Amino acid sequence: ETGVTQSPTHLIKTRGQQVTLRCSSQSGHNTVSWYQQALGQGPQFIFQYYREEENGRGNFPPRFSGLQFPNYSSELNVNALELDDSALYLCASRRGGLNEKLFFGSGTQLSVL
Amino acid sequence: TQLLEQSPQFLSIQEGENLTVYCNSSSVFSSLQWYRQEPGEGPVLLVTVVTGGEVKKLKRLTFQFGDARKDSSLHITAAQPGDTGLYLCAGAKNAGGTSYGKLTFGQGTILTVHP
């Protein structure tokens, strides 16, 4: 059983650019969520996808968008990057059902200069 | 905004000491989870508590969920250097019958156990 994998592991962008982060869910998991973790902070919920539809969103602006594909892999897109977007972006997957265990990937470290 | 406050933010102790990390909120959660995160890695789930007053033990770690389901604690007995890491509490709220599973995380407690 493969775990949650994210790519790339590190990324450097400049302000105003756009970025796409990718996540492959653990086998058999149909729910994926994305979190942003700033340095020294706990992760903050961005949004969740269940069977290719967004079914929950945190307090993030519309320039944060996502997709989930039929194979349950997922993308996080961020437009018009700002300096404060510099953070570790974590993808997590689980089977359907709130109390199912959540598995996190190792994250993508994004630096915006 | 639901907030989970963790304390202390930093903890530096010697091997063999005991410690307790607290997680408090003004909101009621359906369940509360504890995670451990190491540098360069994602959080790894340690335990989920769902019933008010529940106590769970995982070897030297003891987790407690408050009676009102607003607070939790993590107690480590005889800490070892391998326990070093960032400990995060996270609360979940059910939303009807959907799979909506937003987790609200605390800011974390950085634990360092010196040999």
PDB file of C-alpha atoms in Angstrom:
ATOM      1  CA  GLU A   1       0.000   0.000   0.000  1.00  0.00           C
ATOM      2  CA  THR A   2       1.624   3.247  -1.130  1.00  0.00           C
ATOM      3  CA  GLY A   3       1.386   6.344   1.026  1.00  0.00           C
ATOM      4  CA  VAL A   4       0.454   9.894   0.108  1.00  0.00           C
ATOM      5  CA  THR A   5       3.034  11.387  -2.225  1.00  0.00           C
ATOM      6  CA  GLN A   6       3.437  15.053  -3.091  1.00  0.00           C
ATOM      7  CA  SER A   7       5.416  16.830  -5.773  1.00  0.00           C
ATOM      8  CA  PRO A   8       7.531  18.810  -5.997  1.00  0.00           C
ATOM      9  CA  THR A   9       9.135  18.697  -2.559  1.00  0.00           C
ATOM     10  CA  HIS A  10      10.476  22.238  -2.828  1.00  0.00           C
ATOM     11  CA  LEU A  11       9.562  25.158  -5.060  1.00  0.00           C
ATOM     12  CA  ILE A  12      10.691  28.753  -5.398  1.00  0.00           C
ATOM     13  CA  LYS A  13       8.446  31.291  -7.130  1.00  0.00           C
ATOM     14  CA  THR A  14       8.270  35.060  -7.376  1.00  0.00           C
ATOM     15  CA  ARG A  15       5.392  37.276  -6.371  1.00  0.00           C
ATOM     16  CA  GLY A  16       2.559  37.349  -8.925  1.00  0.00           C
ATOM     17  CA  GLN A  17       3.365  33.964 -10.429  1.00  0.00           C
ATOM     18  CA  GLN A  18       1.101  30.924 -10.424  1.00  0.00           C
ATOM     19  CA  VAL A  19       1.904  27.513  -8.976  1.00  0.00           C
ATOM     20  CA  THR A  20       0.467  23.976  -9.188  1.00  0.00           C
ATOM     21  CA  LEU A  21       1.154  21.412  -6.498  1.00  0.00           C
ATOM     22  CA  ARG A  22       0.336  17.738  -6.949  1.00  0.00           C
ATOM     23  CA  CYS A  23      -0.749  14.944  -4.664  1.00  0.00           C
ATOM     24  CA  SER A  24      -1.279  11.225  -5.155  1.00  0.00           C
ATOM     25  CA  SER A  25      -3.659   9.822  -2.574  1.00  0.00           C
ATOM     26  CA  GLN A  26      -3.116   6.603  -0.716  1.00  0.00           C
ATOM     27  CA  SER A  27      -4.621   3.616  -2.497  1.00  0.00           C
ATOM     28  CA  GLY A  28      -8.353   3.242  -1.796  1.00  0.00           C
ATOM     29  CA  HIS A  29      -8.777   6.782  -0.454  1.00  0.00           C
ATOM     30  CA  ASN A  30     -11.479   8.893  -2.104  1.00  0.00           C
ATOM     31  CA  THR A  31     -11.201  12.007   0.059  1.00  0.00           C
ATOM     32  CA  VAL A  32      -8.325  14.456  -0.136  1.00  0.00           C
ATOM     33  CA  SER A  33      -7.752  17.675   1.747  1.00  0.00           C
ATOM     34  CA  TRP A  34      -5.111  20.376   1.526  1.00  0.00           C
ATOM     35  CA  TYR A  35      -3.549  22.312   4.378  1.00  0.00           C
ATOM     36  CA  GLN A  36      -1.185  25.269   4.574  1.00  0.00           C
ATOM     37  CA  GLN A  37       1.389  25.247   7.380  1.00  0.00           C
ATOM     38  CA  ALA A  38       3.280  28.473   7.966  1.00  0.00           C
ATOM     39  CA  LEU A  39       6.564  28.307   9.837  1.00  0.00           C
ATOM     40  CA  GLY A  40       5.979  27.738  13.556  1.00  0.00           C
ATOM     41  CA  GLN A  41       2.236  27.230  13.137  1.00  0.00           C
ATOM     42  CA  GLY A  42      -0.190  24.359  12.930  1.00  0.00           C
ATOM     43  CA  PRO A  43      -1.689  23.413   9.555  1.00  0.00           C
ATOM     44  CA  GLN A  44      -4.666  25.449   8.316  1.00  0.00           C
ATOM     45  CA  PHE A  45      -7.422  23.805   6.296  1.00  0.00           C
ATOM     46  CA  ILE A  46      -7.657  25.064   2.702  1.00  0.00           C
ATOM     47  CA  PHE A  47     -10.278  22.750   1.175  1.00  0.00           C
ATOM     48  CA  GLN A  48     -11.390  19.162   0.779  1.00  0.00           C
ATOM     49  CA  TYR A  49     -12.430  17.088  -2.236  1.00  0.00           C
ATOM     50  CA  TYR A  50     -14.664  14.038  -2.163  1.00  0.00           C
ATOM     51  CA  ARG A  51     -15.253  12.097  -5.369  1.00  0.00           C
ATOM     52  CA  GLU A  52     -13.988  14.963  -7.526  1.00  0.00           C
ATOM     53  CA  GLU A  53     -16.131  17.678  -5.891  1.00  0.00           C
ATOM     54  CA  GLU A  54     -15.119  20.307  -3.378  1.00  0.00           C
ATOM     55  CA  ASN A  55     -17.162  19.702  -0.223  1.00  0.00           C
ATOM     56  CA  GLY A  56     -15.512  21.990   2.295  1.00  0.00           C
ATOM     57  CA  ARG A  57     -13.416  25.144   2.260  1.00  0.00           C
ATOM     58  CA  GLY A  58     -11.480  27.119   4.837  1.00  0.00           C
ATOM     59  CA  ASN A  59     -10.807  30.865   4.972  1.00  0.00           C
ATOM     60  CA  PHE A  60      -8.695  31.105   1.853  1.00  0.00           C
ATOM     61  CA  PRO A  61      -9.307  33.476  -1.102  1.00  0.00           C
ATOM     62  CA  PRO A  62     -10.539  32.243  -4.502  1.00  0.00           C
ATOM     63  CA  ARG A  63      -7.017  32.391  -5.953  1.00  0.00           C
ATOM     64  CA  PHE A  64      -6.540  29.089  -4.092  1.00  0.00           C
ATOM     65  CA  SER A  65      -8.270  26.455  -6.207  1.00  0.00           C
ATOM     66  CA  GLY A  66      -8.094  22.724  -6.618  1.00  0.00           C
ATOM     67  CA  LEU A  67      -9.006  19.669  -8.606  1.00  0.00           C
ATOM     68  CA  GLN A  68      -9.492  16.005  -7.859  1.00  0.00           C
ATOM     69  CA  PHE A  69      -9.185  13.501 -10.680  1.00  0.00           C
ATOM     70  CA  PRO A  70     -11.032  10.192 -11.267  1.00  0.00           C
ATOM     71  CA  ASN A  71      -8.056   8.300  -9.847  1.00  0.00           C
ATOM     72  CA  TYR A  72      -8.432  10.501  -6.713  1.00  0.00           C
ATOM     73  CA  SER A  73      -5.132  12.298  -7.242  1.00  0.00           C
ATOM     74  CA  SER A  74      -5.360  16.035  -6.658  1.00  0.00           C
ATOM     75  CA  GLU A  75      -3.905  19.419  -7.519  1.00  0.00           C
ATOM     76  CA  LEU A  76      -3.696  22.672  -5.605  1.00  0.00           C
ATOM     77  CA  ASN A  77      -3.387  25.805  -7.728  1.00  0.00           C
ATOM     78  CA  VAL A  78      -2.465  29.201  -6.369  1.00  0.00           C
ATOM     79  CA  ASN A  79      -2.672  32.280  -8.609  1.00  0.00           C
ATOM     80  CA  ALA A  80      -1.103  35.697  -8.109  1.00  0.00           C
ATOM     81  CA  LEU A  81       1.320  34.461  -5.478  1.00  0.00           C
ATOM     82  CA  GLU A  82       1.971  36.707  -2.483  1.00  0.00           C
ATOM     83  CA  LEU A  83       4.911  36.660  -0.091  1.00  0.00           C
ATOM     84  CA  ASP A  84       2.645  35.343   2.694  1.00  0.00           C
ATOM     85  CA  ASP A  85       1.886  32.257   0.612  1.00  0.00           C
ATOM     86  CA  SER A  86       5.338  30.962   1.561  1.00  0.00           C
ATOM     87  CA  ALA A  87       4.584  27.833   3.601  1.00  0.00           C
ATOM     88  CA  LEU A  88       4.558  24.055   3.686  1.00  0.00           C
ATOM     89  CA  TYR A  89       1.554  22.741   1.745  1.00  0.00           C
ATOM     90  CA  LEU A  90       0.285  19.418   2.993  1.00  0.00           C
ATOM     91  CA  CYS A  91      -2.006  16.999   1.242  1.00  0.00           C
ATOM     92  CA  ALA A  92      -3.917  14.410   3.273  1.00  0.00           C
ATOM     93  CA  SER A  93      -6.112  11.553   2.168  1.00  0.00           C
ATOM     94  CA  ARG A  94      -8.539   9.149   3.819  1.00  0.00           C
ATOM     95  CA  ARG A  95     -11.369   6.803   3.017  1.00  0.00           C
ATOM     96  CA  GLY A  96     -14.843   8.315   3.093  1.00  0.00           C
ATOM     97  CA  GLY A  97     -16.203   8.795   6.594  1.00  0.00           C
ATOM     98  CA  LEU A  98     -15.183  11.486   9.062  1.00  0.00           C
ATOM     99  CA  ASN A  99     -13.583   9.169  11.598  1.00  0.00           C
ATOM    100  CA  GLU A 100     -11.360   7.411   9.100  1.00  0.00           C
ATOM    101  CA  LYS A 101      -7.670   7.940   9.748  1.00  0.00           C
ATOM    102  CA  LEU A 102      -6.087  10.834   7.867  1.00  0.00           C
ATOM    103  CA  PHE A 103      -2.755  10.201   6.153  1.00  0.00           C
ATOM    104  CA  PHE A 104      -0.539  13.181   5.361  1.00  0.00           C
ATOM    105  CA  GLY A 105       2.099  13.519   2.678  1.00  0.00           C
ATOM    106  CA  SER A 106       5.495  15.065   3.407  1.00  0.00           C
ATOM    107  CA  GLY A 107       4.431  18.345   1.861  1.00  0.00           C
ATOM    108  CA  THR A 108       5.684  20.839  -0.687  1.00  0.00           C
ATOM    109  CA  GLN A 109       7.766  23.677   0.707  1.00  0.00           C
ATOM    110  CA  LEU A 110       6.861  26.797  -1.299  1.00  0.00           C
ATOM    111  CA  SER A 111       8.974  29.923  -1.084  1.00  0.00           C
ATOM    112  CA  VAL A 112       7.684  33.124  -2.677  1.00  0.00           C
ATOM    113  CA  LEU A 113      10.316  35.794  -3.249  1.00  0.00           C
TER     114      LEU A 113
ATOM    115  CA  THR B   1     -13.489  31.291  14.388  1.00  0.00           C
ATOM    116  CA  GLN B   2     -12.799  28.082  16.254  1.00  0.00           C
ATOM    117  CA  LEU B   3      -9.427  28.148  17.941  1.00  0.00           C
ATOM    118  CA  LEU B   4      -7.425  25.461  19.624  1.00  0.00           C
ATOM    119  CA  GLU B   5      -4.856  26.826  22.034  1.00  0.00           C
ATOM    120  CA  GLN B   6      -1.929  24.597  22.857  1.00  0.00           C
ATOM    121  CA  SER B   7       0.394  25.063  25.798  1.00  0.00           C
ATOM    122  CA  PRO B   8       3.214  25.212  26.311  1.00  0.00           C
ATOM    123  CA  GLN B   9       4.494  26.307  22.905  1.00  0.00           C
ATOM    124  CA  PHE B  10       8.014  25.044  23.683  1.00  0.00           C
ATOM    125  CA  LEU B  11       9.151  22.325  26.060  1.00  0.00           C
ATOM    126  CA  SER B  12      12.776  21.341  26.694  1.00  0.00           C
ATOM    127  CA  ILE B  13      13.317  18.520  29.177  1.00  0.00           C
ATOM    128  CA  GLN B  14      15.803  15.844  30.173  1.00  0.00           C
ATOM    129  CA  GLU B  15      15.409  12.186  29.328  1.00  0.00           C
ATOM    130  CA  GLY B  16      13.307  10.397  31.942  1.00  0.00           C
ATOM    131  CA  GLU B  17      11.154  13.380  32.900  1.00  0.00           C
ATOM    132  CA  ASN B  18       7.368  13.468  32.584  1.00  0.00           C
ATOM    133  CA  LEU B  19       5.478  16.149  30.703  1.00  0.00           C
ATOM    134  CA  THR B  20       1.969  17.250  29.843  1.00  0.00           C
ATOM    135  CA  VAL B  21       0.780  19.215  26.819  1.00  0.00           C
ATOM    136  CA  TYR B  22      -2.603  20.932  26.928  1.00  0.00           C
ATOM    137  CA  CYS B  23      -5.067  21.729  24.160  1.00  0.00           C
ATOM    138  CA  ASN B  24      -7.983  24.043  24.986  1.00  0.00           C
ATOM    139  CA  SER B  25     -10.892  25.521  23.098  1.00  0.00           C
ATOM    140  CA  SER B  26     -14.140  27.366  23.692  1.00  0.00           C
ATOM    141  CA  SER B  27     -15.789  25.173  21.038  1.00  0.00           C
ATOM    142  CA  VAL B  28     -17.125  21.637  21.304  1.00  0.00           C
ATOM    143  CA  PHE B  29     -15.587  19.121  18.937  1.00  0.00           C
ATOM    144  CA  SER B  30     -16.960  15.776  17.749  1.00  0.00           C
ATOM    145  CA  SER B  31     -13.514  14.286  18.105  1.00  0.00           C
ATOM    146  CA  LEU B  32     -10.004  15.391  18.876  1.00  0.00           C
ATOM    147  CA  GLN B  33      -6.830  14.022  17.392  1.00  0.00           C
ATOM    148  CA  TRP B  34      -3.184  14.228  18.373  1.00  0.00           C
ATOM    149  CA  TYR B  35      -0.424  14.210  15.784  1.00  0.00           C
ATOM    150  CA  ARG B  36       3.355  14.163  15.872  1.00  0.00           C
ATOM    151  CA  GLN B  37       5.319  15.895  13.129  1.00  0.00           C
ATOM    152  CA  GLU B  38       9.039  15.672  12.447  1.00  0.00           C
ATOM    153  CA  PRO B  39      11.004  18.175  10.335  1.00  0.00           C
ATOM    154  CA  GLY B  40      10.439  17.689   6.614  1.00  0.00           C
ATOM    155  CA  GLU B  41       7.524  15.344   7.165  1.00  0.00           C
ATOM    156  CA  GLY B  42       3.763  15.554   7.408  1.00  0.00           C
ATOM    157  CA  PRO B  43       1.910  15.021  10.692  1.00  0.00           C
ATOM    158  CA  VAL B  44       1.372  11.407  11.763  1.00  0.00           C
ATOM    159  CA  LEU B  45      -1.761  10.510  13.698  1.00  0.00           C
ATOM    160  CA  LEU B  46      -1.134   9.238  17.231  1.00  0.00           C
ATOM    161  CA  VAL B  47      -4.676   8.894  18.563  1.00  0.00           C
ATOM    162  CA  THR B  48      -8.297   9.963  18.128  1.00  0.00           C
ATOM    163  CA  VAL B  49     -10.561  10.545  21.142  1.00  0.00           C
ATOM    164  CA  VAL B  50     -14.297  10.852  20.581  1.00  0.00           C
ATOM    165  CA  THR B  51     -16.077  10.471  23.924  1.00  0.00           C
ATOM    166  CA  GLY B  52     -16.100  13.123  26.656  1.00  0.00           C
ATOM    167  CA  GLY B  53     -13.938  11.922  29.544  1.00  0.00           C
ATOM    168  CA  GLU B  54     -12.218   9.319  27.405  1.00  0.00           C
ATOM    169  CA  VAL B  55      -8.680   8.266  28.287  1.00  0.00           C
ATOM    170  CA  LYS B  56      -6.460   6.394  25.827  1.00  0.00           C
ATOM    171  CA  LYS B  57      -3.006   5.007  26.462  1.00  0.00           C
ATOM    172  CA  LEU B  58      -0.358   4.349  23.858  1.00  0.00           C
ATOM    173  CA  LYS B  59       2.704   2.888  25.617  1.00  0.00           C
ATOM    174  CA  ARG B  60       4.171   5.870  27.530  1.00  0.00           C
ATOM    175  CA  LEU B  61       1.630   8.337  26.102  1.00  0.00           C
ATOM    176  CA  THR B  62      -1.713   9.022  27.806  1.00  0.00           C
ATOM    177  CA  PHE B  63      -4.393  11.063  26.051  1.00  0.00           C
ATOM    178  CA  GLN B  64      -7.446  12.519  27.730  1.00  0.00           C
ATOM    179  CA  PHE B  65     -10.542  14.184  26.260  1.00  0.00           C
ATOM    180  CA  GLY B  66     -12.345  16.631  28.524  1.00  0.00           C
ATOM    181  CA  ASP B  67     -15.861  15.834  29.731  1.00  0.00           C
ATOM    182  CA  ALA B  68     -17.272  18.761  27.724  1.00  0.00           C
ATOM    183  CA  ARG B  69     -15.245  17.782  24.626  1.00  0.00           C
ATOM    184  CA  LYS B  70     -13.581  21.198  24.525  1.00  0.00           C
ATOM    185  CA  ASP B  71     -10.130  20.312  25.785  1.00  0.00           C
ATOM    186  CA  SER B  72      -7.576  17.536  25.769  1.00  0.00           C
ATOM    187  CA  SER B  73      -4.200  16.675  27.210  1.00  0.00           C
ATOM    188  CA  LEU B  74      -1.244  14.538  26.239  1.00  0.00           C
ATOM    189  CA  HIS B  75       0.931  13.163  29.014  1.00  0.00           C
ATOM    190  CA  ILE B  76       4.275  11.489  28.308  1.00  0.00           C
ATOM    191  CA  THR B  77       5.907   9.403  31.003  1.00  0.00           C
ATOM    192  CA  ALA B  78       9.682   8.952  31.138  1.00  0.00           C
ATOM    193  CA  ALA B  79      10.347  10.947  27.965  1.00  0.00           C
ATOM    194  CA  GLN B  80      13.010   9.694  25.584  1.00  0.00           C
ATOM    195  CA  PRO B  81      15.049  11.580  22.931  1.00  0.00           C
ATOM    196  CA  GLY B  82      12.994   9.760  20.279  1.00  0.00           C
ATOM    197  CA  ASP B  83       9.906  11.629  21.535  1.00  0.00           C
ATOM    198  CA  THR B  84      11.382  14.889  20.212  1.00  0.00           C
ATOM    199  CA  GLY B  85       9.120  16.561  17.669  1.00  0.00           C
ATOM    200  CA  LEU B  86       6.183  18.875  17.084  1.00  0.00           C
ATOM    201  CA  TYR B  87       2.975  17.717  18.771  1.00  0.00           C
ATOM    202  CA  LEU B  88      -0.283  18.977  17.309  1.00  0.00           C
ATOM    203  CA  CYS B  89      -3.833  18.665  18.515  1.00  0.00           C
ATOM    204  CA  ALA B  90      -6.649  18.908  15.981  1.00  0.00           C
ATOM    205  CA  GLY B  91     -10.402  19.086  16.449  1.00  0.00           C
ATOM    206  CA  ALA B  92     -13.027  17.786  14.021  1.00  0.00           C
ATOM    207  CA  LYS B  93     -16.687  18.619  13.697  1.00  0.00           C
ATOM    208  CA  ASN B  94     -19.211  16.433  11.920  1.00  0.00           C
ATOM    209  CA  ALA B  95     -21.461  18.197   9.447  1.00  0.00           C
ATOM    210  CA  GLY B  96     -24.619  16.194   8.936  1.00  0.00           C
ATOM    211  CA  GLY B  97     -24.103  12.927   7.132  1.00  0.00           C
ATOM    212  CA  THR B  98     -21.425  14.150   4.757  1.00  0.00           C
ATOM    213  CA  SER B  99     -17.771  13.352   4.764  1.00  0.00           C
ATOM    214  CA  TYR B 100     -16.889  16.937   5.537  1.00  0.00           C
ATOM    215  CA  GLY B 101     -13.786  16.650   7.649  1.00  0.00           C
ATOM    216  CA  LYS B 102     -12.171  19.993   8.267  1.00  0.00           C
ATOM    217  CA  LEU B 103      -9.586  19.722  11.032  1.00  0.00           C
ATOM    218  CA  THR B 104      -8.803  22.739  13.178  1.00  0.00           C
ATOM    219  CA  PHE B 105      -5.222  22.480  14.403  1.00  0.00           C
ATOM    220  CA  GLY B 106      -3.570  24.038  17.400  1.00  0.00           C
ATOM    221  CA  GLN B 107      -0.315  25.915  16.851  1.00  0.00           C
ATOM    222  CA  GLY B 108       1.712  22.999  18.150  1.00  0.00           C
ATOM    223  CA  THR B 109       4.118  22.230  20.972  1.00  0.00           C
ATOM    224  CA  ILE B 110       7.781  21.772  20.107  1.00  0.00           C
ATOM    225  CA  LEU B 111       9.199  19.118  22.434  1.00  0.00           C
ATOM    226  CA  THR B 112      12.938  18.567  22.823  1.00  0.00           C
ATOM    227  CA  VAL B 113      14.133  15.708  25.000  1.00  0.00           C
ATOM    228  CA  HIS B 114      17.827  15.892  25.852  1.00  0.00           C
ATOM    229  CA  PRO B 115      19.812  12.685  26.508  1.00  0.00           C
TER     230      PRO B 115
END
